[in-house]
Short mmCIF file of C-alpha atoms and ligand atoms in Angstrom, two decimals:
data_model
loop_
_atom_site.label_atom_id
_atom_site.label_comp_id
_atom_site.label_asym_id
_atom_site.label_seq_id
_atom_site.Cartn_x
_atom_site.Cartn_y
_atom_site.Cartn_z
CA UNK C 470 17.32 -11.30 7.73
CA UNK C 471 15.49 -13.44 10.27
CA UNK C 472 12.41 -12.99 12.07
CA UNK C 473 11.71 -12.75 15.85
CA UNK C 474 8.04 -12.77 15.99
CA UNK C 475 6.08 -15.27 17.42
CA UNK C 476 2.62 -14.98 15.38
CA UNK C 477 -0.15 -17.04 17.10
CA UNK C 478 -0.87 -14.96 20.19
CA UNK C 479 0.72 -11.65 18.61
CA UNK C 480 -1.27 -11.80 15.57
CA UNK C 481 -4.62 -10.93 17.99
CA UNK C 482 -3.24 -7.18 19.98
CA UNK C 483 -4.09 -4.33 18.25
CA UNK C 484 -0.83 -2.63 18.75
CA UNK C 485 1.08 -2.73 16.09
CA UNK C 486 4.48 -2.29 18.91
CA UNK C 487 3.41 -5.85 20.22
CA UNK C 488 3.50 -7.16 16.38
CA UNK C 489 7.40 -8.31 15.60
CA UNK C 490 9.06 -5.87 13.93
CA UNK C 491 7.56 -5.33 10.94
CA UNK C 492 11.23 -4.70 8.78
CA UNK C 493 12.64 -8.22 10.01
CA UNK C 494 9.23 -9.60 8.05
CA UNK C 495 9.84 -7.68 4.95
CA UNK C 496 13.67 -8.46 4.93
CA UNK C 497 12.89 -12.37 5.66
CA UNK C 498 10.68 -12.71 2.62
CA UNK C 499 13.27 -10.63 0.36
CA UNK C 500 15.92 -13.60 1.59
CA UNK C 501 14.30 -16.48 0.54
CA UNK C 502 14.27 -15.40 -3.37
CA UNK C 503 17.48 -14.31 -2.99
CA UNK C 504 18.29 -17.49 -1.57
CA UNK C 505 16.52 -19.25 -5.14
CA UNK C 506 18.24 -16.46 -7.31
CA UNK C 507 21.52 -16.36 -5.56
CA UNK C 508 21.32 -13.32 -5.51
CA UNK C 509 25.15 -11.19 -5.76
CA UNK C 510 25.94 -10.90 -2.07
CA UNK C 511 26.72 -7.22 -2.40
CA UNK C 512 23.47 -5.87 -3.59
CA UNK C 513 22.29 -7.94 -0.90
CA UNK C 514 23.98 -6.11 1.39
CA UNK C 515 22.86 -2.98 -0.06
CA UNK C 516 19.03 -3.71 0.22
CA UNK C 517 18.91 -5.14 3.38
CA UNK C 518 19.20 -1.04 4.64
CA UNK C 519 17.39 1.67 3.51
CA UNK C 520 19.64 4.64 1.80
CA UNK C 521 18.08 7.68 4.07
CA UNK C 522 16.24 6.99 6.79
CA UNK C 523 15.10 10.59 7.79
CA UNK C 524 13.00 11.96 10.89
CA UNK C 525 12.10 15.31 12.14
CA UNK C 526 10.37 16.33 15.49
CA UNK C 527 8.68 19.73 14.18
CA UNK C 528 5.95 22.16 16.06
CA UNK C 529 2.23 22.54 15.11
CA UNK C 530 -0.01 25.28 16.59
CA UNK C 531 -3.56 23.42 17.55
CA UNK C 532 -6.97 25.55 17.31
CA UNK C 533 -6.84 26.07 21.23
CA UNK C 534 -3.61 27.61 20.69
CA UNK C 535 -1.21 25.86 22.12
CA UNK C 536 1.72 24.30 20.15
CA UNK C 537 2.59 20.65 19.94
CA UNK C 538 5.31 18.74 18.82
CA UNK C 539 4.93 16.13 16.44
CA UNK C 540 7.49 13.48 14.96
CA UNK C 541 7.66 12.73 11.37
CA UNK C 542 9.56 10.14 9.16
CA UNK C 543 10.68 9.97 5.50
CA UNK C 544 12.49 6.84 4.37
CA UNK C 545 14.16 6.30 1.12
CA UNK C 546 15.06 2.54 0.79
CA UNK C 547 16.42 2.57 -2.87
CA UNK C 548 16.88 5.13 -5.82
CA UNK C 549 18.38 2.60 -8.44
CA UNK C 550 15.69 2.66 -10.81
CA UNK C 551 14.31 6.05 -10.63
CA UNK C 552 13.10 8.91 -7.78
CA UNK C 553 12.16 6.99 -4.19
CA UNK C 554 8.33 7.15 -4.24
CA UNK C 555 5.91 6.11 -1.95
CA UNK C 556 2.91 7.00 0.49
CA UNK C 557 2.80 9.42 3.25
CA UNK C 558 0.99 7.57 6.56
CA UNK C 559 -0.65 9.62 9.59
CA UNK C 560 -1.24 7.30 12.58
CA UNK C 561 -0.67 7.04 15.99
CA UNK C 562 1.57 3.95 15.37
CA UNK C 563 4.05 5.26 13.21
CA UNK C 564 7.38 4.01 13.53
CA UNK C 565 10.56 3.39 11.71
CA UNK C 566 10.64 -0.14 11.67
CA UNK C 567 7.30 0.17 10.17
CA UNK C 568 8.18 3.35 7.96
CA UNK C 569 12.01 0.77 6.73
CA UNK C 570 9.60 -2.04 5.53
CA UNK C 571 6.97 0.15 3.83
CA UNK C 572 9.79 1.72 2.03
CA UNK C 573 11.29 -1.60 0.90
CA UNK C 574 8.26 -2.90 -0.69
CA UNK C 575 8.12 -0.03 -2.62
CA UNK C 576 11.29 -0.61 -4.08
CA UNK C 577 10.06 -4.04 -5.19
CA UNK C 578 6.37 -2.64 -6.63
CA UNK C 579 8.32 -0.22 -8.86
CA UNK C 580 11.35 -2.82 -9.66
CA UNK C 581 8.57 -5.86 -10.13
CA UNK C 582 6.07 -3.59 -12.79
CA UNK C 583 9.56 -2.09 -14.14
CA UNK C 584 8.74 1.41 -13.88
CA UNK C 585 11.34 4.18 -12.92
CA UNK C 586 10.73 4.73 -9.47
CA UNK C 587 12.43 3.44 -6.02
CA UNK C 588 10.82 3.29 -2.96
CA UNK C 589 10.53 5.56 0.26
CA UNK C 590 7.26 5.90 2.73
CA UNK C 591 6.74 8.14 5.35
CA UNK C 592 4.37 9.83 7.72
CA UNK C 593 3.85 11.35 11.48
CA UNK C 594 2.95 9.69 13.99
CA UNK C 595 0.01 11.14 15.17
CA UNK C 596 -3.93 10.43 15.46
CA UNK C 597 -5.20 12.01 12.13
CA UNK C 598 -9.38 11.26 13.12
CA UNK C 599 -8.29 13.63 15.91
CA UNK C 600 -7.24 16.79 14.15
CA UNK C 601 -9.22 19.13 12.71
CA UNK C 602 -9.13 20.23 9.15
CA UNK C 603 -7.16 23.28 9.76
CA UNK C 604 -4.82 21.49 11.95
CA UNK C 605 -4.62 18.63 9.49
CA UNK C 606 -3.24 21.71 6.91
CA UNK C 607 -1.00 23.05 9.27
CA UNK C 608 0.40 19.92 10.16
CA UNK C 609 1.24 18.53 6.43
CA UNK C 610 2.46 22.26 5.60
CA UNK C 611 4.76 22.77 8.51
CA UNK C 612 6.07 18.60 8.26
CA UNK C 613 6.85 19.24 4.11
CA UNK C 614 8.38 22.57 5.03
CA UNK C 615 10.91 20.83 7.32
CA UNK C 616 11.34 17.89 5.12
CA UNK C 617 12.55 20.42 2.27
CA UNK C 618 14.74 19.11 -0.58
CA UNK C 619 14.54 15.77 0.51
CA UNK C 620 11.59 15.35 -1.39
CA UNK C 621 11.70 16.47 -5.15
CA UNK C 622 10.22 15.44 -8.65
CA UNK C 623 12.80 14.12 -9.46
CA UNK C 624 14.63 12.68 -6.16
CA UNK C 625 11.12 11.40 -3.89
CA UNK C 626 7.82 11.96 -4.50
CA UNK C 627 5.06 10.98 -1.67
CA UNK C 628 1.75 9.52 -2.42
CA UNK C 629 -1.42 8.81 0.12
CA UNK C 630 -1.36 5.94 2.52
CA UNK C 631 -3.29 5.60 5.43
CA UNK C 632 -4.74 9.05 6.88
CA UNK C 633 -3.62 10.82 4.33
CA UNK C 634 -5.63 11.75 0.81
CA UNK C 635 -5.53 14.03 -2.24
CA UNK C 636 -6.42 16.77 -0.05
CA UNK C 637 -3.37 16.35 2.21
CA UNK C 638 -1.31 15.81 -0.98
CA UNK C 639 -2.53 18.92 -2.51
CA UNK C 640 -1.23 20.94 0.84
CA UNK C 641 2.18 19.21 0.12
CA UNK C 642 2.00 20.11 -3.21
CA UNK C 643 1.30 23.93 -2.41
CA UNK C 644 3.46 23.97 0.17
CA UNK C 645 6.63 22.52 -2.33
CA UNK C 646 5.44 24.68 -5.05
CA UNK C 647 5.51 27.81 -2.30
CA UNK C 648 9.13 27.83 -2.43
CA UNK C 649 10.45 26.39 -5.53
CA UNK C 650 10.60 30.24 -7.03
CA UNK C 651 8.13 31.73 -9.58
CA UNK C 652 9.84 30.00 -12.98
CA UNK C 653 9.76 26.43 -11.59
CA UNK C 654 6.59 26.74 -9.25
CA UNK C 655 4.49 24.86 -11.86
CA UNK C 656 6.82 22.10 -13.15
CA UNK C 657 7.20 20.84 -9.35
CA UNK C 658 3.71 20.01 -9.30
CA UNK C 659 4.35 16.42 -9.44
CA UNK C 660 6.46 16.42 -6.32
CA UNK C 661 3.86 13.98 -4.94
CA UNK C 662 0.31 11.79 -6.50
CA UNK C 663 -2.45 10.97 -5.75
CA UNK C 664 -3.81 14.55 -6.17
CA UNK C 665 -7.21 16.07 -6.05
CA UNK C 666 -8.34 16.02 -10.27
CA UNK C 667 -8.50 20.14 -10.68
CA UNK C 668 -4.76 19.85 -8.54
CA UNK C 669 -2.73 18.07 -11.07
CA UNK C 670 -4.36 14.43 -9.89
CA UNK C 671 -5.13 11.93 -12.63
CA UNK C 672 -8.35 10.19 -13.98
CA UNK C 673 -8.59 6.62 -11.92
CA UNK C 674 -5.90 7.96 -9.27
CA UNK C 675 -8.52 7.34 -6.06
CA UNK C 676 -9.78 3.80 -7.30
CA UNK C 677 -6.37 2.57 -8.69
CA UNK C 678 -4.98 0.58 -5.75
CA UNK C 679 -8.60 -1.13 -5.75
CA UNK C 680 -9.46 -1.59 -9.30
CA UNK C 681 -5.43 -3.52 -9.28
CA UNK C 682 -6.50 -5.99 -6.95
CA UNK C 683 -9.71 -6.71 -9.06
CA UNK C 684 -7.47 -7.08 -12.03
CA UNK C 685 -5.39 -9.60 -9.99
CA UNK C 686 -8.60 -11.29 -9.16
CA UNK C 687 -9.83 -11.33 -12.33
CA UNK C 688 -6.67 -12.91 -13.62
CA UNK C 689 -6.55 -15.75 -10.83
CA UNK C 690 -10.31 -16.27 -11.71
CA UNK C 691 -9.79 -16.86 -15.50
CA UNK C 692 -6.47 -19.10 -14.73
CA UNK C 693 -8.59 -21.01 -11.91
CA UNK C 694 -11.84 -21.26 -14.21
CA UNK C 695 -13.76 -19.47 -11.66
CA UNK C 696 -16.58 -17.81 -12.07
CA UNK C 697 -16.73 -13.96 -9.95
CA UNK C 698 -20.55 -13.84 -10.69
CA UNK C 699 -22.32 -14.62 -7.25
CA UNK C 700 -18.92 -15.64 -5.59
CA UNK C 701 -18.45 -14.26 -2.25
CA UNK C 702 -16.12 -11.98 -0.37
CA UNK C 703 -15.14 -10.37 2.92
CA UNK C 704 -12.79 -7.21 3.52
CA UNK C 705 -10.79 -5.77 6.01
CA UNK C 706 -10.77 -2.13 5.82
CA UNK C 707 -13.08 0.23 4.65
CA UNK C 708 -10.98 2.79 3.47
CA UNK C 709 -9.48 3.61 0.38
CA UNK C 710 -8.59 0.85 -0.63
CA UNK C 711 -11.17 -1.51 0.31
CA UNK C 712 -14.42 0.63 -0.55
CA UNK C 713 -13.42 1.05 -3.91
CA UNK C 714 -12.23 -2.90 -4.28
CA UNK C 715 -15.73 -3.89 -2.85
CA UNK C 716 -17.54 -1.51 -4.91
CA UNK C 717 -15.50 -2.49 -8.23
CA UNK C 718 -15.90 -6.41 -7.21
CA UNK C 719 -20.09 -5.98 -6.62
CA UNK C 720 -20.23 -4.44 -9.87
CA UNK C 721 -18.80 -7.52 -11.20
CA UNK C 722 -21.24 -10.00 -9.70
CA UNK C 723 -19.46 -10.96 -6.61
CA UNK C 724 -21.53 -10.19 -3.27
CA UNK C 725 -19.99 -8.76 -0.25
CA UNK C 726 -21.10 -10.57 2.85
CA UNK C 727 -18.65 -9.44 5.62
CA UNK C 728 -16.44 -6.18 6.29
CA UNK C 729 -14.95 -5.05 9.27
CA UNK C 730 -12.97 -1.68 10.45
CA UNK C 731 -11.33 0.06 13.48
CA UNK C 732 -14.73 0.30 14.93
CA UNK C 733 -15.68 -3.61 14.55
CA UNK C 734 -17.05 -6.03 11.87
CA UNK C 735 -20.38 -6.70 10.71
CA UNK C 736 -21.47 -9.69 8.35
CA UNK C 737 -24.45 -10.63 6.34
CA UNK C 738 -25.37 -13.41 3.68
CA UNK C 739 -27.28 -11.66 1.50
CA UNK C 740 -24.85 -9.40 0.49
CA UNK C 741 -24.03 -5.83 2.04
CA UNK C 742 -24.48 -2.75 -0.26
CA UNK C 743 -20.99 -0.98 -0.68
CA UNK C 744 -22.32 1.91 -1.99
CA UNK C 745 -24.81 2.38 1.17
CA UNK C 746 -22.36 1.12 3.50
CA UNK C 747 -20.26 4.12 1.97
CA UNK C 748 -22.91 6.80 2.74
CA UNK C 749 -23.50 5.39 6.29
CA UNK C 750 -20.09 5.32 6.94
CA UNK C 751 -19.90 9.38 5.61
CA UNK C 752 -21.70 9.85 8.98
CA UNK C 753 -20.19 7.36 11.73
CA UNK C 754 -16.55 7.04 10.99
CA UNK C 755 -16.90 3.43 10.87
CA UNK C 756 -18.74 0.29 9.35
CA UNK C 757 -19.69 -0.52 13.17
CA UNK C 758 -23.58 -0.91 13.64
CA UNK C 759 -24.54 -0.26 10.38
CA UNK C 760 -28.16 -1.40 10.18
CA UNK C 761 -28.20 -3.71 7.07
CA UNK C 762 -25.86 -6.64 8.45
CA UNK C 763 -25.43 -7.97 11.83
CA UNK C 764 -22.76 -7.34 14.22
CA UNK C 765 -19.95 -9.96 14.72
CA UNK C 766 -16.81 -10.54 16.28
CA UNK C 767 -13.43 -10.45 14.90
CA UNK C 768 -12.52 -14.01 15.46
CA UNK C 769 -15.87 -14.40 13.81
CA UNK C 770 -15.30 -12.61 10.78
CA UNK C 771 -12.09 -14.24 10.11
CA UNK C 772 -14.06 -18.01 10.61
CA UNK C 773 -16.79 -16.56 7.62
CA UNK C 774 -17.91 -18.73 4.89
CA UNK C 775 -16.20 -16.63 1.48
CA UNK C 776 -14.87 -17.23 -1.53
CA UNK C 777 -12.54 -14.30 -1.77
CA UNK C 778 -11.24 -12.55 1.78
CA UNK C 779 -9.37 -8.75 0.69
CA UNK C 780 -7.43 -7.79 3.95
CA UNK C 781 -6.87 -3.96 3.33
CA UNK C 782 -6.27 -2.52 6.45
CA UNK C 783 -3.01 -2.44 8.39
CA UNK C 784 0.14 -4.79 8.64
CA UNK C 785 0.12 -8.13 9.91
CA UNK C 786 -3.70 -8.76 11.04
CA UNK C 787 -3.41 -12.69 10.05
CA UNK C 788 -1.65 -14.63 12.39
CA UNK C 789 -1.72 -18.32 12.79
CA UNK C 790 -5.38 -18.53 14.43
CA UNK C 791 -6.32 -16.39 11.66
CA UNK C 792 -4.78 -18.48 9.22
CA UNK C 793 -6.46 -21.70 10.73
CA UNK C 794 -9.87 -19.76 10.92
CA UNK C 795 -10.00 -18.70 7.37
CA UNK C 796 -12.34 -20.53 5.12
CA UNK C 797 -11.88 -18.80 1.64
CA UNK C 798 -10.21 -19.95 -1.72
CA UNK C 799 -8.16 -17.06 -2.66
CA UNK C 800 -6.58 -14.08 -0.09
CA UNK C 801 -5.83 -10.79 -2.25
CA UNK C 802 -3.59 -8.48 -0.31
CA UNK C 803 -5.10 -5.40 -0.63
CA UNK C 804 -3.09 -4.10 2.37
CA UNK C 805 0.89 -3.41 2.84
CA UNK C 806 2.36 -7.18 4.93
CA UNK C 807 -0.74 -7.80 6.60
CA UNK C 808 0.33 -12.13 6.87
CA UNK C 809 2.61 -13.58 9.09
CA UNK C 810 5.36 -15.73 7.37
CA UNK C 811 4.49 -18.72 9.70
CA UNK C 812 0.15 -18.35 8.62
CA UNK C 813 1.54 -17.74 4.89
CA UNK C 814 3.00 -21.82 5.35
CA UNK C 815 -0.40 -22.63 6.73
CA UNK C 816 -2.50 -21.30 4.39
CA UNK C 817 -0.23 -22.67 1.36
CA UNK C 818 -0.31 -26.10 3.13
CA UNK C 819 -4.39 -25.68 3.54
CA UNK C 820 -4.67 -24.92 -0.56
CA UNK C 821 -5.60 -21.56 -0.24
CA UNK C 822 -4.32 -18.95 -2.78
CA UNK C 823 -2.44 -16.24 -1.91
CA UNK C 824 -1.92 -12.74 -4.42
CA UNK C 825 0.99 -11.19 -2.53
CA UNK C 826 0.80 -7.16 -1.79
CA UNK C 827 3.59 -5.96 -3.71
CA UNK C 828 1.83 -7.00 -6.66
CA UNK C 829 -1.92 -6.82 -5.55
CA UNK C 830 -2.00 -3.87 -4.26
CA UNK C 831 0.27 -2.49 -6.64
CA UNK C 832 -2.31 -1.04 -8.90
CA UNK C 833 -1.80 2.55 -7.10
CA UNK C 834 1.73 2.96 -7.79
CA UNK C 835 1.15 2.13 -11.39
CA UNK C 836 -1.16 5.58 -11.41
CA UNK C 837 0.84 7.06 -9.70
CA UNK C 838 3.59 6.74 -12.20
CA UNK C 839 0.85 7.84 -14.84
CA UNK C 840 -0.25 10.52 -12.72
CA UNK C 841 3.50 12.12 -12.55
CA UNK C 842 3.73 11.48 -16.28
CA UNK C 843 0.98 13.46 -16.90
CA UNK C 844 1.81 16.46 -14.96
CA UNK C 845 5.61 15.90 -16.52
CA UNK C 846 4.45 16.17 -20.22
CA UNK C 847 1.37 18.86 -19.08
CA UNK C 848 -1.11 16.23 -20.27
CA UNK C 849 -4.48 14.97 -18.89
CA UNK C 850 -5.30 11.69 -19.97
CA UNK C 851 -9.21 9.81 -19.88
CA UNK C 852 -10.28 7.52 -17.01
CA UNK C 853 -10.75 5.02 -19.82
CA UNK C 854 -7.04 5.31 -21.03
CA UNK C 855 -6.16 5.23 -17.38
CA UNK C 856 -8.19 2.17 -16.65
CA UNK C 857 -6.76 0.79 -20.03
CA UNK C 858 -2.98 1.12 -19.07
CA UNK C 859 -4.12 -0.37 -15.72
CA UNK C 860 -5.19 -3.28 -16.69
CA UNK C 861 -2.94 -4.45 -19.34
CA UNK C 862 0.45 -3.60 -17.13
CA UNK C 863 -1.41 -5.58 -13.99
CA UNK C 864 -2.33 -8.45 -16.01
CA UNK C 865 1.03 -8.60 -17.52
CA UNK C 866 2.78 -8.41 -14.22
CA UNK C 867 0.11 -10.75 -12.81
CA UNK C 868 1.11 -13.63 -15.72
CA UNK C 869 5.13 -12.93 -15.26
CA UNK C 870 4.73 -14.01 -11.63
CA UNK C 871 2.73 -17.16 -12.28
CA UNK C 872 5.02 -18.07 -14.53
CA UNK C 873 7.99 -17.53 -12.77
CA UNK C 874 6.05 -19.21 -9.54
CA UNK C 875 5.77 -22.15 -12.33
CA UNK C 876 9.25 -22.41 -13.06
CA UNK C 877 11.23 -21.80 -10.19
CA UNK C 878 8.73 -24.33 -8.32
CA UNK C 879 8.13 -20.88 -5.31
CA UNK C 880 5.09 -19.36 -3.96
CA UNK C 881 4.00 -16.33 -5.95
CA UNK C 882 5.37 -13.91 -3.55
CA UNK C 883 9.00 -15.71 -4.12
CA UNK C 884 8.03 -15.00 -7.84
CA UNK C 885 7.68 -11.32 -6.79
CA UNK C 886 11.06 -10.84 -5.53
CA UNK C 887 12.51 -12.91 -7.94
CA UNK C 888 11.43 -10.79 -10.88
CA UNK C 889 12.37 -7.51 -8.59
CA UNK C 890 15.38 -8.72 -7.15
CA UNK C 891 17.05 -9.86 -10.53
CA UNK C 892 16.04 -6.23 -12.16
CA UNK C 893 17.78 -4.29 -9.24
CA UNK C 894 21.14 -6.73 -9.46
CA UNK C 895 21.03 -5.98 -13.45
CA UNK C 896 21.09 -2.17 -12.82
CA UNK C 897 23.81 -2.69 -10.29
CA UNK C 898 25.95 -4.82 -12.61
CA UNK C 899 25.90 -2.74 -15.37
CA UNK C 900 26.44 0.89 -13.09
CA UNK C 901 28.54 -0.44 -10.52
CA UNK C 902 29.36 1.22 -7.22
CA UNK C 903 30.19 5.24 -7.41
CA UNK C 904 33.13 5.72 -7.27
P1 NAD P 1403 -7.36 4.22 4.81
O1 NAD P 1403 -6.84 5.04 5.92
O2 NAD P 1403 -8.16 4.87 3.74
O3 NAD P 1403 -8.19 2.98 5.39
C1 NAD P 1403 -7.69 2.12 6.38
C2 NAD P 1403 -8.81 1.21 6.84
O4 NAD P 1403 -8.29 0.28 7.80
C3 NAD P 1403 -9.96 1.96 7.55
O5 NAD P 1403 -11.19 1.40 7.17
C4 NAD P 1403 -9.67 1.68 9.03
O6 NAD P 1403 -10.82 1.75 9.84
C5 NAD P 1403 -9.14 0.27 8.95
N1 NAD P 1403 -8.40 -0.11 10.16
C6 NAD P 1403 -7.48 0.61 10.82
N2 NAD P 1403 -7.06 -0.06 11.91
C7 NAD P 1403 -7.73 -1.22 11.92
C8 NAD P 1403 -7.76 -2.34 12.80
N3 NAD P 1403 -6.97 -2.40 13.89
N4 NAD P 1403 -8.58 -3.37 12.52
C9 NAD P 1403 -9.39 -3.34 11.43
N5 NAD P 1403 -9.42 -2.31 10.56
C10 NAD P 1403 -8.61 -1.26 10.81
O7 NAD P 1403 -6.06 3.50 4.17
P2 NAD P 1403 -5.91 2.87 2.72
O8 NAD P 1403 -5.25 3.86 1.86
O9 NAD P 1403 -7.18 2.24 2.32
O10 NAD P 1403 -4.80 1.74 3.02
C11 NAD P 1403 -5.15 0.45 3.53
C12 NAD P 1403 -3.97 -0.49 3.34
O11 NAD P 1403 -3.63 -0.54 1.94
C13 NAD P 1403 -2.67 -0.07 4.04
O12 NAD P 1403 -1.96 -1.22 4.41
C14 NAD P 1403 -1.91 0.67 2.95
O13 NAD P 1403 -0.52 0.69 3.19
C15 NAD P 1403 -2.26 -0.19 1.76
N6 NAD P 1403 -2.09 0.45 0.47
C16 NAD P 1403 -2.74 1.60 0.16
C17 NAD P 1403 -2.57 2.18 -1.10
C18 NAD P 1403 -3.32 3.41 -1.52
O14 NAD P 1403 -3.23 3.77 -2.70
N7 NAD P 1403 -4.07 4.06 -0.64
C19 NAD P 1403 -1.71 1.57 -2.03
C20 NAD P 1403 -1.08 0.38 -1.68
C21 NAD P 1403 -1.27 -0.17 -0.44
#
């Protein structure tokens, strides 16, 4: 449980090979709160591996016709607590160290909001903005076909992630549901979330992981006496996640004046419309050149004057010079590990707040769990009850951790593990080791 990467000049490539291994991270911040909360060597032991680690070269016919082969992964880190859940990732970078870390967080979103879920990711490696839609379909059909039983409702049930979204989860769906036998065909429905609505999906599924990092905002504001009306912010990643945190965050006041992508960053001081910045990016793919802001560089957007900065892109995009450049109060990690342990110490040192992901972004595997609820008991609850539920589990969480934080004297992602950590050693001293 030690890492091997050397941040400062890694931090800057864009490959995510050239980053330090991404499980050595995870595992190093899981060690120091089981270092504060001695945790019991043996379920140490235990989570420092994933249970399954699963992956599957399969063949996909392309439109020209040809047939390619594609490799896929499905890791299940831990099943104490309830079926291994977690996303489903399509990108060229795909790998298992990444895939082993992904999964391990999950295991500590689930264990942290105590809800009955492990944690597992997955994905194939592969391009997705290259495929077309009917590729796209054949590819997700053929890769849940060969993954088989070892996803279930009941044993692991994926979710979206990066390149992937409710329409790719509704192929898996069908797909499961294709073979599960007339009798059972509807009750497997929730053998993944983060649906399309008319699919099974739930109210609030799409916004979730967003609208849970404004809730964590919100709740750092009110503790810090700050005031999100007129504040600033900047965000990495204009997917998912971060088009629906800076559309939920404008509509609270604050005023988005920098945002970058794959395609490059752009910045502005009078605010950049999220809404219109969605629409134009409908079109190009990317935030890049979008007319209402002006084009910057990344070591520029990093150095911007904000109040708030949201990374929500990929893993480990703040290094040391990143950490050194940034100028804002509060960093809400919208995205799955994207600091560096050795930029974490600097920005601590430099007074700037950190929300860790396995509790910021946690807001979408909180739906999740309310999405598979709802397809469990045939129910379909209202956006509003959905929003409701949100809110008062994220704040809860959100206060457990600062408190914790408070009284062990640790950063608030120590706090996480702590909280996760000591559920998982509970389970595993009251159920033992089969047999
Ligand atoms: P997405 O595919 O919808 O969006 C990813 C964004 O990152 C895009 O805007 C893309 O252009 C940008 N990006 C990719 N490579 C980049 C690079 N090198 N530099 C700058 N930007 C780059 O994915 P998403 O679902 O929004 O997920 C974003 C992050 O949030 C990931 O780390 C994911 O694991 C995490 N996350 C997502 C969810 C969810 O519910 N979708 C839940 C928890 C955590």
């Amino acid at each position: 449980m030690s890492s091997t990467n050397k941040a400062p000049e890694k931090a800057k490539k864009s490959s995510l090979k050239d980053r330090g291994n991404l499980f050595e991270i995870a595992m190093q911040q899981v060690s120091k709160a089981a270092d504060v909360i001695k945790l019991d060597p043996k379920v140490r032991n235990i989570l420092a591996q994933p249970k399954n680690e699963l992956i599957i070269n399969f063949p996909v016919q392309m439109d020209d016709g040809s047939w390619k082969m594609f490799k896929g992964y499905r890791v299940q880190h831990n099943n104490m607590l309830g079926p291994y859940k977690g996303g489903m990732r399509y990108h060229h970078e795909a790998n298992l160290d990444e895939m082993k870390a992904l999964a391990a967080w999950m295991t500590y979103k689930s264990a942290l909001h105590d809800i009955p879920f492990g944690g597992g990711k997955g994905g194939v490696k592969v391009a997705s903005g290259e495929l077309s839609m009917r590729e796209k379909e054949r590819l997700t059909r053929r890769f849940t076909h060969a993954l088989g039983n070892n996803i279930g409702p009941e044993w692991d049930i994926p979710a979206p992630d990066v390149g992937t979204d409710g329409q790719v989860m509704v192929w898996m769906m069908d797909t499961y549901m294709n073979v599960a036998g007339y009798n059972d065909k509807n009750a497997v429905r929730r053998v993944v979330t983060g649906k399309t609505i008319i699919s099974g999906g739930s109210h609030g599924r799409s916004e979730a992981t967003g609208l849970g990092l404004v809730y964590c905002i919100e709740e750092w504001a009110r503790d810090k006496k700050f005031n999100l009306d007129g504040c600033t912010f900047t965000v990495q990643g204009f997917g998912n996640v971060g088009s629906h945190l800076a559309n939920l965050l404008t509509k609270r006041g604050a005023v988005m004046v920098g945002v970058g992508d794959h395609g490059g960053y752009i910045a502005n001081p009078e605010g950049i419309n999220p809404h219109k910045l969605l629409q134009y990016m409908a079109g190009k793919g990317t935030v890049a050149k979008y007319q209402g802001a002006a084009e910057i560089t990344r070591e520029q957007f990093f150095g911007l004057e904000c109040d708030l900065f949201v990374p929500a892109a990929l893993e480990l995009e703040i290094g040391v010079d990143e950490a050194n450049l940034l100028k804002c109060k509060l960093i809400c990690e919208g995205a799955n590990g994207p600091t560096y342990p050795e930029a974490e110490e600097i920005l601590l040192k430099r007074g700037v707040d950190i929300i860790p992901d396995v509790l910021a972004n946690s807001g979408g595997v909180v739906v999740s769990y309310y999405e598979w609820l709802q397809n469990k008991r045939s129910e379909r609850w209202e956006l509003e009850e959905v929003r409701g539920r949100l809110a008062k589990r994220m704040a809860t969480t959100y206060q457990a951790v600062r408190q914790c934080a408070l009284h062990r004297k640790v950063d608030m992602r120590t706090a996480v593990y702590c909280i996760a950590l000591e559920r998982l050693q509970q389970a595993y001293a009251e159920r033992g080791i089969f047999p």
